[in-house]
Short mmCIF file of C-alpha atoms in Angstrom, two decimals:
data_model
loop_
_atom_site.label_atom_id
_atom_site.label_comp_id
_atom_site.label_asym_id
_atom_site.label_seq_id
_atom_site.Cartn_x
_atom_site.Cartn_y
_atom_site.Cartn_z
CA UNK W 1 -10.36 -16.76 -0.95
CA UNK W 2 -8.85 -13.30 -0.01
CA UNK W 3 -6.74 -12.17 -2.39
CA UNK W 4 -5.03 -9.09 -2.91
CA UNK W 5 -2.96 -7.89 -6.48
CA UNK W 6 -0.78 -4.62 -6.55
CA UNK W 7 -0.23 -2.60 -8.86
CA UNK W 8 1.50 0.22 -10.81
CA UNK W 9 4.77 0.02 -9.48
CA UNK W 10 7.90 0.52 -11.67
CA UNK W 11 10.88 3.32 -12.89
CA UNK W 12 10.23 6.29 -11.55
CA UNK W 13 12.70 9.69 -11.66
CA UNK W 14 13.33 11.67 -8.43
CA UNK W 15 11.24 13.84 -7.95
CA UNK W 16 8.25 12.17 -9.94
CA UNK W 17 4.95 10.14 -9.31
CA UNK W 18 3.32 6.94 -8.92
CA UNK W 19 -0.11 5.56 -8.04
CA UNK W 20 -0.23 2.20 -6.73
CA UNK W 21 -3.49 -0.07 -6.65
CA UNK W 22 -4.44 -2.83 -4.75
CA UNK W 23 -7.28 -5.24 -5.77
CA UNK W 24 -9.13 -6.68 -3.36
CA UNK W 25 -11.35 -10.06 -3.08
CA UNK W 26 -12.75 -12.84 -1.44
CA UNK W 27 -14.19 -10.60 1.77
CA UNK W 28 -16.44 -7.82 2.53
CA UNK W 29 -14.27 -4.72 1.79
CA UNK W 30 -15.75 -2.49 2.88
CA UNK W 31 -15.78 -3.34 6.05
CA UNK W 32 -12.27 -3.66 6.69
CA UNK W 33 -9.32 -1.40 7.04
CA UNK W 34 -6.44 -1.64 5.06
CA UNK W 35 -2.66 -0.97 4.50
CA UNK W 36 0.37 -0.30 2.68
CA UNK W 37 3.61 -1.77 3.96
CA UNK W 38 7.11 -1.96 2.18
CA UNK W 39 10.04 -3.63 2.11
CA UNK W 40 13.76 -3.13 1.14
CA UNK W 41 15.78 -6.15 0.32
CA UNK W 42 17.47 -7.41 4.06
CA UNK W 43 15.75 -5.49 6.00
CA UNK W 44 11.92 -5.12 7.53
CA UNK W 45 9.07 -4.63 6.17
CA UNK W 46 7.93 -1.26 7.50
CA UNK W 47 4.69 0.30 7.54
CA UNK W 48 3.35 3.13 5.30
CA UNK W 49 0.30 4.02 5.83
CA UNK W 50 -3.50 2.70 6.87
CA UNK W 51 -6.99 3.80 6.28
CA UNK W 52 -9.70 2.39 8.30
CA UNK W 53 -12.89 1.38 6.60
CA UNK W 54 -14.86 4.48 6.28
CA UNK W 55 -11.71 6.44 4.74
CA UNK W 56 -10.13 7.72 7.26
CA UNK W 57 -6.09 7.51 7.75
CA UNK W 58 -4.89 5.97 10.72
CA UNK W 59 -1.26 5.77 10.24
CA UNK W 60 1.37 7.34 8.26
CA UNK W 61 5.39 6.65 7.91
CA UNK W 62 7.22 10.07 8.94
CA UNK W 63 9.72 9.08 6.38
CA UNK W 64 6.94 9.71 3.80
CA UNK W 65 4.28 12.59 5.46
CA UNK W 66 3.56 15.04 2.74
CA UNK W 67 4.33 13.45 0.49
CA UNK W 68 2.32 9.72 -0.02
CA UNK W 69 -1.65 9.47 0.54
CA UNK W 70 -3.21 6.73 1.31
CA UNK W 71 -7.14 5.78 -0.61
CA UNK W 72 -10.06 3.82 -1.23
CA UNK W 73 -12.92 2.97 -3.22
CA UNK W 74 -15.17 1.11 -1.81
CA UNK W 75 -17.57 -0.34 -4.94
CA UNK W 76 -14.40 -0.93 -6.68
CA UNK W 77 -12.51 -2.78 -3.67
CA UNK W 78 -9.23 -1.18 -4.18
CA UNK W 79 -6.89 0.82 -2.14
CA UNK W 80 -4.50 3.27 -3.35
CA UNK W 81 -1.71 4.85 -2.81
CA UNK W 82 -0.51 8.11 -4.28
CA UNK W 83 3.17 8.59 -4.37
CA UNK W 84 4.72 12.08 -4.64
CA UNK W 85 7.97 13.46 -4.92
CA UNK W 86 9.69 10.48 -4.85
CA UNK W 87 13.35 9.26 -3.60
CA UNK W 88 15.77 7.08 -4.18
CA UNK W 89 15.00 5.59 -0.60
CA UNK W 90 11.32 5.06 -1.43
CA UNK W 91 13.11 2.25 -3.36
CA UNK W 92 11.06 -0.83 -2.19
CA UNK W 93 8.53 -3.74 -2.77
CA UNK W 94 5.22 -2.19 -1.42
CA UNK W 95 2.53 -4.97 0.05
CA UNK W 96 -0.83 -4.53 0.37
CA UNK W 97 -2.39 -5.95 3.17
CA UNK W 98 -5.60 -6.38 5.61
CA UNK W 99 -6.25 -8.30 8.66
CA UNK W 100 -9.31 -10.10 8.35
CA UNK W 101 -10.84 -13.22 10.98
CA UNK W 102 -7.38 -13.40 12.44
CA UNK W 103 -5.28 -13.38 10.31
CA UNK W 104 -3.10 -11.49 7.67
CA UNK W 105 -3.17 -11.14 4.13
CA UNK W 106 -0.92 -9.94 1.61
CA UNK W 107 -0.23 -8.89 -1.40
CA UNK W 108 2.33 -10.11 -3.51
CA UNK W 109 3.93 -7.04 -3.68
CA UNK W 110 4.52 -4.28 -6.86
CA UNK W 111 8.57 -3.18 -7.45
CA UNK W 112 9.02 0.53 -7.23
CA UNK W 113 12.42 2.16 -8.36
CA UNK W 114 13.38 5.54 -7.63
CA UNK W 115 16.56 6.56 -10.11
CA UNK W 116 17.74 8.74 -12.23
#
């Protein structure tokens, strides 16, 4: 069974940094592209960044470009999101996603709160 488990969220001050992790299992991780999305209560879930199976970044939201970096470790079956220069508007639940065999799978999400 496909499983995605996010971790690393928490409270951070504006200008701070945070590293999110998504541990994947139940499928051949190295063959699939992965994505990070985020969602604020009452708003649509939005794409933050994507990465191909070989490690090439394919997407990055304009609001986080230059501040966030997506990466992956195909040995650890983990995708990361390095976040720097965090702003209050980055506050959201961050989700890991994979599209495999015609189905989209989501993790449970990890909450990031940026506040002083």
